[in-house]
């Protein structure tokens, strides 16, 4: 009898780190991203998980830990935060990205649904998604460029770009090479193209014309790419979750679902929280977490200081 032992190694390209996912059992790193010393080379994502063994290997990987940690970080950042206007500062990069999503939303008005016999899956969504792939990267690149410049100017003592770190203004600070966020054709490093590969997937599948939690996960991967590349920092997390995910992204995806009648992808029916989404329930629940010993101190049983009851206004709203 001959015993053959096969050791599988999977190379995953992205997000922005080109990390090799081996079989190491080292303790998880605190924070996000690849271990120190790995090359930060942008590369187009490609499928690398084909078997259950490779899936289990991915679940032990640095990339998997980074994804889970980012979702947890989002929940911690908005714990007890209502999301009403003025509750949290909105960094320039987040504000500019929100404007880009408003453009995505406007394309729905430009591309109305077509008359067809099928109940689900209006083919006009294919045209909308084609425009996303053609015009989306330039919009994201412009938003990040302008946002980083505004954050740098706000942090500079002289009020001019390049004078200081990003601080809570968001966007990685003065040590971030802004040119890396140019399109590759304009001399960029490919970070926009790599991150947009996930952005293209996070609104639904143009072939099946459906949407599900896998597409929602692609949104988290897009966010992780921007974090790894330095376009966003941990200081931007609360604003990103509430403004970009909770308002901009969910606003676009819900309109896509209704206007183009996207079919639920992998729906579990009554056994699932929702046909399309999962994260609004997780992050919305985090918003509802509050210290009752501090909040319920008023004589009338209301909020702190006897004010009106706390009202969630973003993810937890219907």
PDB file of C-alpha atoms in Angstrom:
ATOM      1  CA  UNK A   1       0.000   0.000   0.000  1.00  0.00           C
ATOM      2  CA  UNK A   2       1.277   3.433  -0.917  1.00  0.00           C
ATOM      3  CA  UNK A   3       0.102   6.402   1.043  1.00  0.00           C
ATOM      4  CA  UNK A   4       0.071   9.684  -0.826  1.00  0.00           C
ATOM      5  CA  UNK A   5      -0.229  12.905   1.062  1.00  0.00           C
ATOM      6  CA  UNK A   6      -1.369  15.932  -0.898  1.00  0.00           C
ATOM      7  CA  UNK A   7      -0.914  19.405   0.437  1.00  0.00           C
ATOM      8  CA  UNK A   8      -3.085  22.035  -1.232  1.00  0.00           C
ATOM      9  CA  UNK A   9      -2.006  25.613  -1.461  1.00  0.00           C
ATOM     10  CA  UNK A  10      -4.282  28.277  -2.889  1.00  0.00           C
ATOM     11  CA  UNK A  11      -3.114  31.632  -4.181  1.00  0.00           C
ATOM     12  CA  UNK A  12      -5.745  34.335  -3.862  1.00  0.00           C
ATOM     13  CA  UNK A  13      -5.122  37.620  -5.627  1.00  0.00           C
ATOM     14  CA  UNK A  14      -6.635  40.383  -3.568  1.00  0.00           C
ATOM     15  CA  UNK A  15      -7.555  42.476  -1.880  1.00  0.00           C
ATOM     16  CA  UNK A  16      -4.467  44.420  -2.890  1.00  0.00           C
ATOM     17  CA  UNK A  17      -2.016  42.129  -1.183  1.00  0.00           C
ATOM     18  CA  UNK A  18      -1.489  39.018  -3.312  1.00  0.00           C
ATOM     19  CA  UNK A  19      -1.273  36.938  -0.138  1.00  0.00           C
ATOM     20  CA  UNK A  20      -0.731  33.199  -0.351  1.00  0.00           C
ATOM     21  CA  UNK A  21      -3.159  31.270   1.814  1.00  0.00           C
ATOM     22  CA  UNK A  22      -1.262  28.288   3.134  1.00  0.00           C
ATOM     23  CA  UNK A  23      -1.940  25.775   5.880  1.00  0.00           C
ATOM     24  CA  UNK A  24      -0.259  27.726   8.647  1.00  0.00           C
ATOM     25  CA  UNK A  25      -1.922  27.565  12.058  1.00  0.00           C
ATOM     26  CA  UNK A  26      -0.445  30.788  13.381  1.00  0.00           C
ATOM     27  CA  UNK A  27      -2.605  32.850  15.705  1.00  0.00           C
ATOM     28  CA  UNK A  28      -4.816  35.411  13.933  1.00  0.00           C
ATOM     29  CA  UNK A  29      -3.377  38.898  13.576  1.00  0.00           C
ATOM     30  CA  UNK A  30      -5.117  41.790  15.220  1.00  0.00           C
ATOM     31  CA  UNK A  31      -6.441  44.268  12.707  1.00  0.00           C
ATOM     32  CA  UNK A  32      -6.878  43.892   8.961  1.00  0.00           C
ATOM     33  CA  UNK A  33      -4.818  43.021   5.962  1.00  0.00           C
ATOM     34  CA  UNK A  34      -1.954  40.751   5.020  1.00  0.00           C
ATOM     35  CA  UNK A  35       0.998  39.970   7.315  1.00  0.00           C
ATOM     36  CA  UNK A  36       3.795  42.499   7.269  1.00  0.00           C
ATOM     37  CA  UNK A  37       6.326  42.028   4.500  1.00  0.00           C
ATOM     38  CA  UNK A  38       3.999  40.749   1.782  1.00  0.00           C
ATOM     39  CA  UNK A  39       4.014  42.650  -1.485  1.00  0.00           C
ATOM     40  CA  UNK A  40       1.119  45.046  -1.986  1.00  0.00           C
ATOM     41  CA  UNK A  41       0.703  44.375  -5.696  1.00  0.00           C
ATOM     42  CA  UNK A  42      -2.690  44.907  -7.276  1.00  0.00           C
ATOM     43  CA  UNK A  43      -4.024  42.071  -9.412  1.00  0.00           C
ATOM     44  CA  UNK A  44      -7.360  41.165 -10.909  1.00  0.00           C
ATOM     45  CA  UNK A  45      -9.273  38.805  -8.557  1.00  0.00           C
ATOM     46  CA  UNK A  46      -9.811  35.284  -9.827  1.00  0.00           C
ATOM     47  CA  UNK A  47     -11.647  32.290  -8.515  1.00  0.00           C
ATOM     48  CA  UNK A  48      -9.406  30.052  -6.408  1.00  0.00           C
ATOM     49  CA  UNK A  49     -11.827  27.905  -4.375  1.00  0.00           C
ATOM     50  CA  UNK A  50     -13.172  24.832  -6.157  1.00  0.00           C
ATOM     51  CA  UNK A  51     -13.317  22.144  -3.452  1.00  0.00           C
ATOM     52  CA  UNK A  52     -14.456  21.831   0.153  1.00  0.00           C
ATOM     53  CA  UNK A  53     -10.841  21.376   1.216  1.00  0.00           C
ATOM     54  CA  UNK A  54      -9.897  24.672  -0.402  1.00  0.00           C
ATOM     55  CA  UNK A  55     -12.911  26.322   1.256  1.00  0.00           C
ATOM     56  CA  UNK A  56     -11.755  25.101   4.684  1.00  0.00           C
ATOM     57  CA  UNK A  57      -8.282  26.368   3.890  1.00  0.00           C
ATOM     58  CA  UNK A  58      -9.676  29.779   3.010  1.00  0.00           C
ATOM     59  CA  UNK A  59     -11.591  29.840   6.291  1.00  0.00           C
ATOM     60  CA  UNK A  60      -8.236  29.560   8.108  1.00  0.00           C
ATOM     61  CA  UNK A  61      -6.611  32.254   5.991  1.00  0.00           C
ATOM     62  CA  UNK A  62      -5.567  35.828   6.669  1.00  0.00           C
ATOM     63  CA  UNK A  63      -8.010  37.071   4.037  1.00  0.00           C
ATOM     64  CA  UNK A  64     -10.962  35.376   5.755  1.00  0.00           C
ATOM     65  CA  UNK A  65      -9.970  36.807   9.119  1.00  0.00           C
ATOM     66  CA  UNK A  66      -9.712  40.273   7.585  1.00  0.00           C
ATOM     67  CA  UNK A  67     -13.224  40.033   6.119  1.00  0.00           C
ATOM     68  CA  UNK A  68     -14.761  38.886   9.407  1.00  0.00           C
ATOM     69  CA  UNK A  69     -12.848  41.484  11.401  1.00  0.00           C
ATOM     70  CA  UNK A  70     -13.993  44.257   9.084  1.00  0.00           C
ATOM     71  CA  UNK A  71     -17.643  43.274   9.542  1.00  0.00           C
ATOM     72  CA  UNK A  72     -17.133  43.211  13.326  1.00  0.00           C
ATOM     73  CA  UNK A  73     -15.365  46.560  13.190  1.00  0.00           C
ATOM     74  CA  UNK A  74     -18.365  48.007  11.385  1.00  0.00           C
ATOM     75  CA  UNK A  75     -20.678  46.764  14.139  1.00  0.00           C
ATOM     76  CA  UNK A  76     -18.478  48.166  16.906  1.00  0.00           C
ATOM     77  CA  UNK A  77     -18.178  51.542  15.193  1.00  0.00           C
ATOM     78  CA  UNK A  78     -21.940  52.156  15.027  1.00  0.00           C
ATOM     79  CA  UNK A  79     -22.925  50.589  18.344  1.00  0.00           C
ATOM     80  CA  UNK A  80     -25.624  52.828  19.779  1.00  0.00           C
ATOM     81  CA  UNK A  81     -25.262  55.397  16.965  1.00  0.00           C
ATOM     82  CA  UNK A  82     -28.544  56.504  15.429  1.00  0.00           C
ATOM     83  CA  UNK A  83     -27.188  57.692  12.104  1.00  0.00           C
ATOM     84  CA  UNK A  84     -29.357  60.816  12.055  1.00  0.00           C
ATOM     85  CA  UNK A  85     -27.853  63.847  10.270  1.00  0.00           C
ATOM     86  CA  UNK A  86     -25.096  65.430  12.335  1.00  0.00           C
ATOM     87  CA  UNK A  87     -24.626  62.381  14.564  1.00  0.00           C
ATOM     88  CA  UNK A  88     -21.180  61.557  13.171  1.00  0.00           C
ATOM     89  CA  UNK A  89     -18.726  63.488  10.979  1.00  0.00           C
ATOM     90  CA  UNK A  90     -18.624  62.451   7.328  1.00  0.00           C
ATOM     91  CA  UNK A  91     -15.041  62.375   5.984  1.00  0.00           C
ATOM     92  CA  UNK A  92     -14.424  63.829   2.502  1.00  0.00           C
ATOM     93  CA  UNK A  93     -13.688  60.471   0.857  1.00  0.00           C
ATOM     94  CA  UNK A  94     -16.934  59.020   2.208  1.00  0.00           C
ATOM     95  CA  UNK A  95     -18.885  62.061   1.048  1.00  0.00           C
ATOM     96  CA  UNK A  96     -17.419  61.836  -2.464  1.00  0.00           C
ATOM     97  CA  UNK A  97     -18.064  58.105  -2.705  1.00  0.00           C
ATOM     98  CA  UNK A  98     -21.660  58.751  -1.697  1.00  0.00           C
ATOM     99  CA  UNK A  99     -21.942  61.170  -4.608  1.00  0.00           C
ATOM    100  CA  UNK A 100     -20.673  58.448  -6.956  1.00  0.00           C
ATOM    101  CA  UNK A 101     -23.397  56.099  -5.706  1.00  0.00           C
ATOM    102  CA  UNK A 102     -25.941  58.842  -6.382  1.00  0.00           C
ATOM    103  CA  UNK A 103     -24.800  58.720 -10.004  1.00  0.00           C
ATOM    104  CA  UNK A 104     -25.295  54.937 -10.025  1.00  0.00           C
ATOM    105  CA  UNK A 105     -28.804  55.533  -8.745  1.00  0.00           C
ATOM    106  CA  UNK A 106     -29.477  58.078 -11.484  1.00  0.00           C
ATOM    107  CA  UNK A 107     -28.655  55.520 -14.149  1.00  0.00           C
ATOM    108  CA  UNK A 108     -31.758  53.579 -13.093  1.00  0.00           C
ATOM    109  CA  UNK A 109     -33.857  56.535 -14.234  1.00  0.00           C
ATOM    110  CA  UNK A 110     -31.878  56.722 -17.484  1.00  0.00           C
ATOM    111  CA  UNK A 111     -32.419  53.006 -18.209  1.00  0.00           C
ATOM    112  CA  UNK A 112     -36.102  52.175 -17.601  1.00  0.00           C
ATOM    113  CA  UNK A 113     -37.304  48.545 -17.489  1.00  0.00           C
ATOM    114  CA  UNK A 114     -38.364  47.034 -20.788  1.00  0.00           C
ATOM    115  CA  UNK A 115     -41.626  45.272 -21.559  1.00  0.00           C
ATOM    116  CA  UNK A 116     -41.116  41.520 -21.335  1.00  0.00           C
ATOM    117  CA  UNK A 117     -43.257  38.514 -20.414  1.00  0.00           C
ATOM    118  CA  UNK A 118     -41.126  37.290 -17.473  1.00  0.00           C
ATOM    119  CA  UNK A 119     -42.097  38.345 -13.966  1.00  0.00           C
ATOM    120  CA  UNK A 120     -38.524  38.421 -12.643  1.00  0.00           C
ATOM    121  CA  UNK A 121     -35.288  39.542 -14.215  1.00  0.00           C
ATOM    122  CA  UNK A 122     -35.883  42.562 -16.410  1.00  0.00           C
ATOM    123  CA  UNK A 123     -33.223  42.605 -19.111  1.00  0.00           C
ATOM    124  CA  UNK A 124     -32.736  46.358 -18.761  1.00  0.00           C
ATOM    125  CA  UNK A 125     -30.597  45.526 -15.720  1.00  0.00           C
ATOM    126  CA  UNK A 126     -27.961  44.181 -18.111  1.00  0.00           C
ATOM    127  CA  UNK A 127     -27.684  47.633 -19.681  1.00  0.00           C
ATOM    128  CA  UNK A 128     -27.453  49.266 -16.254  1.00  0.00           C
ATOM    129  CA  UNK A 129     -24.696  46.879 -15.205  1.00  0.00           C
ATOM    130  CA  UNK A 130     -22.852  47.442 -18.497  1.00  0.00           C
ATOM    131  CA  UNK A 131     -22.778  51.172 -17.740  1.00  0.00           C
ATOM    132  CA  UNK A 132     -21.499  50.426 -14.233  1.00  0.00           C
ATOM    133  CA  UNK A 133     -18.587  48.470 -15.692  1.00  0.00           C
ATOM    134  CA  UNK A 134     -17.755  51.125 -18.273  1.00  0.00           C
ATOM    135  CA  UNK A 135     -18.171  54.319 -16.217  1.00  0.00           C
ATOM    136  CA  UNK A 136     -17.950  53.128 -12.591  1.00  0.00           C
ATOM    137  CA  UNK A 137     -14.147  52.898 -12.208  1.00  0.00           C
ATOM    138  CA  UNK A 138     -13.613  56.483 -13.369  1.00  0.00           C
ATOM    139  CA  UNK A 139     -16.257  57.742 -10.934  1.00  0.00           C
ATOM    140  CA  UNK A 140     -14.701  55.862  -8.013  1.00  0.00           C
ATOM    141  CA  UNK A 141     -11.200  57.018  -8.954  1.00  0.00           C
ATOM    142  CA  UNK A 142     -12.344  60.648  -9.141  1.00  0.00           C
ATOM    143  CA  UNK A 143     -14.219  60.400  -5.833  1.00  0.00           C
ATOM    144  CA  UNK A 144     -11.184  59.041  -3.997  1.00  0.00           C
ATOM    145  CA  UNK A 145      -8.832  61.586  -5.564  1.00  0.00           C
ATOM    146  CA  UNK A 146     -11.006  64.542  -4.659  1.00  0.00           C
ATOM    147  CA  UNK A 147     -11.804  63.184  -1.205  1.00  0.00           C
ATOM    148  CA  UNK A 148      -8.153  62.582  -0.323  1.00  0.00           C
ATOM    149  CA  UNK A 149      -7.206  66.051  -1.559  1.00  0.00           C
ATOM    150  CA  UNK A 150      -9.925  67.649   0.552  1.00  0.00           C
ATOM    151  CA  UNK A 151      -8.916  65.624   3.612  1.00  0.00           C
ATOM    152  CA  UNK A 152      -5.275  66.613   3.149  1.00  0.00           C
ATOM    153  CA  UNK A 153      -6.204  70.283   2.751  1.00  0.00           C
ATOM    154  CA  UNK A 154      -8.369  70.187   5.876  1.00  0.00           C
ATOM    155  CA  UNK A 155      -5.537  68.646   7.893  1.00  0.00           C
ATOM    156  CA  UNK A 156      -2.886  71.034   6.601  1.00  0.00           C
ATOM    157  CA  UNK A 157      -2.047  74.019   8.837  1.00  0.00           C
ATOM    158  CA  UNK A 158      -1.969  76.223   5.729  1.00  0.00           C
ATOM    159  CA  UNK A 159      -5.178  74.770   4.313  1.00  0.00           C
ATOM    160  CA  UNK A 160      -3.415  73.563   1.168  1.00  0.00           C
ATOM    161  CA  UNK A 161      -3.212  69.934  -0.031  1.00  0.00           C
ATOM    162  CA  UNK A 162      -0.255  67.849   1.051  1.00  0.00           C
ATOM    163  CA  UNK A 163       0.356  69.654   4.315  1.00  0.00           C
ATOM    164  CA  UNK A 164      -0.487  66.989   6.827  1.00  0.00           C
ATOM    165  CA  UNK A 165      -2.067  63.690   7.727  1.00  0.00           C
ATOM    166  CA  UNK A 166      -5.624  62.687   7.129  1.00  0.00           C
ATOM    167  CA  UNK A 167      -6.632  62.331  10.792  1.00  0.00           C
ATOM    168  CA  UNK A 168     -10.333  61.882  11.255  1.00  0.00           C
ATOM    169  CA  UNK A 169     -10.819  63.596   7.917  1.00  0.00           C
ATOM    170  CA  UNK A 170     -10.387  60.169   6.427  1.00  0.00           C
ATOM    171  CA  UNK A 171      -8.359  58.679   3.665  1.00  0.00           C
ATOM    172  CA  UNK A 172      -5.046  57.365   4.939  1.00  0.00           C
ATOM    173  CA  UNK A 173      -3.191  60.623   5.602  1.00  0.00           C
ATOM    174  CA  UNK A 174      -0.224  62.267   3.915  1.00  0.00           C
ATOM    175  CA  UNK A 175       1.694  58.994   3.494  1.00  0.00           C
ATOM    176  CA  UNK A 176      -0.829  57.696   0.950  1.00  0.00           C
ATOM    177  CA  UNK A 177       0.262  57.811  -2.671  1.00  0.00           C
ATOM    178  CA  UNK A 178      -2.772  59.428  -4.272  1.00  0.00           C
ATOM    179  CA  UNK A 179      -1.580  58.463  -7.748  1.00  0.00           C
ATOM    180  CA  UNK A 180      -2.150  54.788  -6.975  1.00  0.00           C
ATOM    181  CA  UNK A 181      -5.877  55.511  -7.223  1.00  0.00           C
ATOM    182  CA  UNK A 182      -5.623  56.632 -10.818  1.00  0.00           C
ATOM    183  CA  UNK A 183      -6.929  54.301 -13.494  1.00  0.00           C
ATOM    184  CA  UNK A 184      -4.254  52.003 -14.887  1.00  0.00           C
ATOM    185  CA  UNK A 185      -4.511  53.731 -18.283  1.00  0.00           C
ATOM    186  CA  UNK A 186      -3.700  57.019 -16.547  1.00  0.00           C
ATOM    187  CA  UNK A 187      -0.602  55.675 -14.821  1.00  0.00           C
ATOM    188  CA  UNK A 188      -2.250  54.164 -11.747  1.00  0.00           C
ATOM    189  CA  UNK A 189      -1.191  50.994  -9.947  1.00  0.00           C
ATOM    190  CA  UNK A 190      -4.286  48.941 -10.724  1.00  0.00           C
ATOM    191  CA  UNK A 191      -5.910  49.344  -7.305  1.00  0.00           C
ATOM    192  CA  UNK A 192      -9.057  50.896  -8.772  1.00  0.00           C
ATOM    193  CA  UNK A 193      -9.448  48.093 -11.299  1.00  0.00           C
ATOM    194  CA  UNK A 194      -8.898  45.426  -8.646  1.00  0.00           C
ATOM    195  CA  UNK A 195     -11.370  46.937  -6.183  1.00  0.00           C
ATOM    196  CA  UNK A 196     -13.953  47.602  -8.891  1.00  0.00           C
ATOM    197  CA  UNK A 197     -13.939  43.922  -9.795  1.00  0.00           C
ATOM    198  CA  UNK A 198     -15.761  43.476  -6.464  1.00  0.00           C
ATOM    199  CA  UNK A 199     -17.848  46.608  -6.988  1.00  0.00           C
ATOM    200  CA  UNK A 200     -19.186  45.156 -10.243  1.00  0.00           C
ATOM    201  CA  UNK A 201     -20.360  42.062  -8.352  1.00  0.00           C
ATOM    202  CA  UNK A 202     -22.002  43.783  -5.414  1.00  0.00           C
ATOM    203  CA  UNK A 203     -25.127  44.993  -7.254  1.00  0.00           C
ATOM    204  CA  UNK A 204     -26.252  41.660  -8.676  1.00  0.00           C
ATOM    205  CA  UNK A 205     -25.436  39.194 -11.453  1.00  0.00           C
ATOM    206  CA  UNK A 206     -26.065  40.552 -14.983  1.00  0.00           C
ATOM    207  CA  UNK A 207     -26.458  37.059 -16.437  1.00  0.00           C
ATOM    208  CA  UNK A 208     -28.879  35.581 -13.909  1.00  0.00           C
ATOM    209  CA  UNK A 209     -30.341  39.019 -13.076  1.00  0.00           C
ATOM    210  CA  UNK A 210     -30.466  38.168  -9.390  1.00  0.00           C
ATOM    211  CA  UNK A 211     -29.151  39.503  -6.106  1.00  0.00           C
ATOM    212  CA  UNK A 212     -28.293  37.837  -2.807  1.00  0.00           C
ATOM    213  CA  UNK A 213     -25.999  37.853   0.207  1.00  0.00           C
ATOM    214  CA  UNK A 214     -23.031  36.814  -1.931  1.00  0.00           C
ATOM    215  CA  UNK A 215     -23.304  40.107  -3.788  1.00  0.00           C
ATOM    216  CA  UNK A 216     -23.575  41.878  -0.446  1.00  0.00           C
ATOM    217  CA  UNK A 217     -20.333  40.161   0.592  1.00  0.00           C
ATOM    218  CA  UNK A 218     -18.686  41.541  -2.538  1.00  0.00           C
ATOM    219  CA  UNK A 219     -19.481  45.013  -1.189  1.00  0.00           C
ATOM    220  CA  UNK A 220     -17.512  44.182   1.964  1.00  0.00           C
ATOM    221  CA  UNK A 221     -14.632  42.981  -0.227  1.00  0.00           C
ATOM    222  CA  UNK A 222     -14.716  46.265  -2.143  1.00  0.00           C
ATOM    223  CA  UNK A 223     -14.555  48.120   1.163  1.00  0.00           C
ATOM    224  CA  UNK A 224     -11.671  45.916   2.304  1.00  0.00           C
ATOM    225  CA  UNK A 225      -9.759  46.713  -0.899  1.00  0.00           C
ATOM    226  CA  UNK A 226     -10.120  50.441  -0.250  1.00  0.00           C
ATOM    227  CA  UNK A 227      -8.955  49.954   3.339  1.00  0.00           C
ATOM    228  CA  UNK A 228      -5.919  47.909   2.322  1.00  0.00           C
ATOM    229  CA  UNK A 229      -4.954  50.439  -0.347  1.00  0.00           C
ATOM    230  CA  UNK A 230      -5.200  53.313   2.147  1.00  0.00           C
ATOM    231  CA  UNK A 231      -8.147  55.192   0.666  1.00  0.00           C
ATOM    232  CA  UNK A 232     -10.051  54.712   3.940  1.00  0.00           C
ATOM    233  CA  UNK A 233      -9.009  54.252   7.557  1.00  0.00           C
ATOM    234  CA  UNK A 234     -10.572  52.877  10.706  1.00  0.00           C
ATOM    235  CA  UNK A 235     -11.631  56.428  11.593  1.00  0.00           C
ATOM    236  CA  UNK A 236     -13.955  56.354   8.583  1.00  0.00           C
ATOM    237  CA  UNK A 237     -15.723  53.117   9.542  1.00  0.00           C
ATOM    238  CA  UNK A 238     -18.849  54.515  11.204  1.00  0.00           C
ATOM    239  CA  UNK A 239     -19.449  57.001   8.400  1.00  0.00           C
ATOM    240  CA  UNK A 240     -18.811  54.364   5.743  1.00  0.00           C
ATOM    241  CA  UNK A 241     -21.254  51.863   7.255  1.00  0.00           C
ATOM    242  CA  UNK A 242     -24.015  54.407   7.861  1.00  0.00           C
ATOM    243  CA  UNK A 243     -23.605  56.678   4.843  1.00  0.00           C
ATOM    244  CA  UNK A 244     -22.224  54.421   2.107  1.00  0.00           C
ATOM    245  CA  UNK A 245     -23.689  51.047   3.047  1.00  0.00           C
ATOM    246  CA  UNK A 246     -26.796  52.079   4.958  1.00  0.00           C
ATOM    247  CA  UNK A 247     -27.936  54.874   2.672  1.00  0.00           C
ATOM    248  CA  UNK A 248     -26.092  54.897  -0.652  1.00  0.00           C
ATOM    249  CA  UNK A 249     -25.541  51.196  -1.341  1.00  0.00           C
ATOM    250  CA  UNK A 250     -28.802  49.885   0.098  1.00  0.00           C
ATOM    251  CA  UNK A 251     -30.647  52.699  -1.640  1.00  0.00           C
ATOM    252  CA  UNK A 252     -29.293  51.636  -5.036  1.00  0.00           C
ATOM    253  CA  UNK A 253     -29.707  47.892  -4.485  1.00  0.00           C
ATOM    254  CA  UNK A 254     -33.299  48.222  -3.290  1.00  0.00           C
ATOM    255  CA  UNK A 255     -34.195  50.287  -6.345  1.00  0.00           C
ATOM    256  CA  UNK A 256     -32.495  47.735  -8.596  1.00  0.00           C
ATOM    257  CA  UNK A 257     -34.451  44.946  -6.933  1.00  0.00           C
ATOM    258  CA  UNK A 258     -37.767  46.728  -7.384  1.00  0.00           C
ATOM    259  CA  UNK A 259     -37.317  48.400 -10.788  1.00  0.00           C
ATOM    260  CA  UNK A 260     -35.632  45.493 -12.549  1.00  0.00           C
ATOM    261  CA  UNK A 261     -37.322  42.779 -10.488  1.00  0.00           C
ATOM    262  CA  UNK A 262     -34.078  41.048  -9.528  1.00  0.00           C
ATOM    263  CA  UNK A 263     -34.641  37.464  -8.453  1.00  0.00           C
ATOM    264  CA  UNK A 264     -33.456  36.477  -4.953  1.00  0.00           C
ATOM    265  CA  UNK A 265     -30.226  34.507  -5.200  1.00  0.00           C
ATOM    266  CA  UNK A 266     -30.236  31.511  -2.871  1.00  0.00           C
ATOM    267  CA  UNK A 267     -33.322  32.552  -0.933  1.00  0.00           C
ATOM    268  CA  UNK A 268     -34.210  30.435   2.100  1.00  0.00           C
ATOM    269  CA  UNK A 269     -37.779  31.663   2.245  1.00  0.00           C
ATOM    270  CA  UNK A 270     -39.256  31.806   5.733  1.00  0.00           C
ATOM    271  CA  UNK A 271     -36.033  30.310   7.122  1.00  0.00           C
ATOM    272  CA  UNK A 272     -34.094  33.430   6.191  1.00  0.00           C
ATOM    273  CA  UNK A 273     -34.229  36.947   7.600  1.00  0.00           C
ATOM    274  CA  UNK A 274     -34.545  38.448   4.151  1.00  0.00           C
ATOM    275  CA  UNK A 275     -34.532  37.303   0.530  1.00  0.00           C
ATOM    276  CA  UNK A 276     -31.714  39.668  -0.391  1.00  0.00           C
ATOM    277  CA  UNK A 277     -29.751  41.006   2.589  1.00  0.00           C
ATOM    278  CA  UNK A 278     -28.058  39.996   5.836  1.00  0.00           C
ATOM    279  CA  UNK A 279     -25.767  42.835   6.963  1.00  0.00           C
ATOM    280  CA  UNK A 280     -28.545  45.388   7.570  1.00  0.00           C
ATOM    281  CA  UNK A 281     -29.806  43.096  10.341  1.00  0.00           C
ATOM    282  CA  UNK A 282     -26.364  42.653  11.905  1.00  0.00           C
ATOM    283  CA  UNK A 283     -25.294  46.288  11.728  1.00  0.00           C
ATOM    284  CA  UNK A 284     -28.822  47.520  12.456  1.00  0.00           C
ATOM    285  CA  UNK A 285     -28.823  45.416  15.638  1.00  0.00           C
ATOM    286  CA  UNK A 286     -25.498  47.024  16.588  1.00  0.00           C
ATOM    287  CA  UNK A 287     -27.160  50.434  16.295  1.00  0.00           C
ATOM    288  CA  UNK A 288     -29.810  49.316  18.754  1.00  0.00           C
ATOM    289  CA  UNK A 289     -27.245  48.262  21.358  1.00  0.00           C
ATOM    290  CA  UNK A 290     -27.047  50.800  24.158  1.00  0.00           C
ATOM    291  CA  UNK A 291     -26.124  50.884  27.798  1.00  0.00           C
ATOM    292  CA  UNK A 292     -29.532  51.012  29.478  1.00  0.00           C
ATOM    293  CA  UNK A 293     -27.990  52.058  32.774  1.00  0.00           C
ATOM    294  CA  UNK A 294     -26.815  55.269  31.103  1.00  0.00           C
ATOM    295  CA  UNK A 295     -29.640  55.837  28.629  1.00  0.00           C
ATOM    296  CA  UNK A 296     -32.632  55.242  30.911  1.00  0.00           C
ATOM    297  CA  UNK A 297     -31.839  57.846  33.565  1.00  0.00           C
ATOM    298  CA  UNK A 298     -34.673  60.312  32.957  1.00  0.00           C
ATOM    299  CA  UNK A 299     -37.628  60.541  35.313  1.00  0.00           C
ATOM    300  CA  UNK A 300     -40.008  59.838  32.448  1.00  0.00           C
ATOM    301  CA  UNK A 301     -38.210  56.660  31.398  1.00  0.00           C
ATOM    302  CA  UNK A 302     -36.950  58.262  28.221  1.00  0.00           C
ATOM    303  CA  UNK A 303     -33.402  58.758  27.028  1.00  0.00           C
ATOM    304  CA  UNK A 304     -30.517  60.244  28.944  1.00  0.00           C
ATOM    305  CA  UNK A 305     -31.516  63.418  30.687  1.00  0.00           C
ATOM    306  CA  UNK A 306     -35.207  62.691  30.300  1.00  0.00           C
ATOM    307  CA  UNK A 307     -35.237  63.296  26.548  1.00  0.00           C
ATOM    308  CA  UNK A 308     -37.227  61.422  23.931  1.00  0.00           C
ATOM    309  CA  UNK A 309     -36.562  57.769  23.255  1.00  0.00           C
ATOM    310  CA  UNK A 310     -33.586  56.892  21.068  1.00  0.00           C
ATOM    311  CA  UNK A 311     -34.600  56.458  17.436  1.00  0.00           C
ATOM    312  CA  UNK A 312     -32.536  54.529  14.867  1.00  0.00           C
ATOM    313  CA  UNK A 313     -32.525  56.324  11.545  1.00  0.00           C
ATOM    314  CA  UNK A 314     -30.295  54.408   9.153  1.00  0.00           C
ATOM    315  CA  UNK A 315     -29.782  50.663   8.925  1.00  0.00           C
ATOM    316  CA  UNK A 316     -32.487  49.752  11.410  1.00  0.00           C
ATOM    317  CA  UNK A 317     -35.165  51.773   9.637  1.00  0.00           C
ATOM    318  CA  UNK A 318     -37.623  49.915   7.402  1.00  0.00           C
TER     319      UNK A 318
END
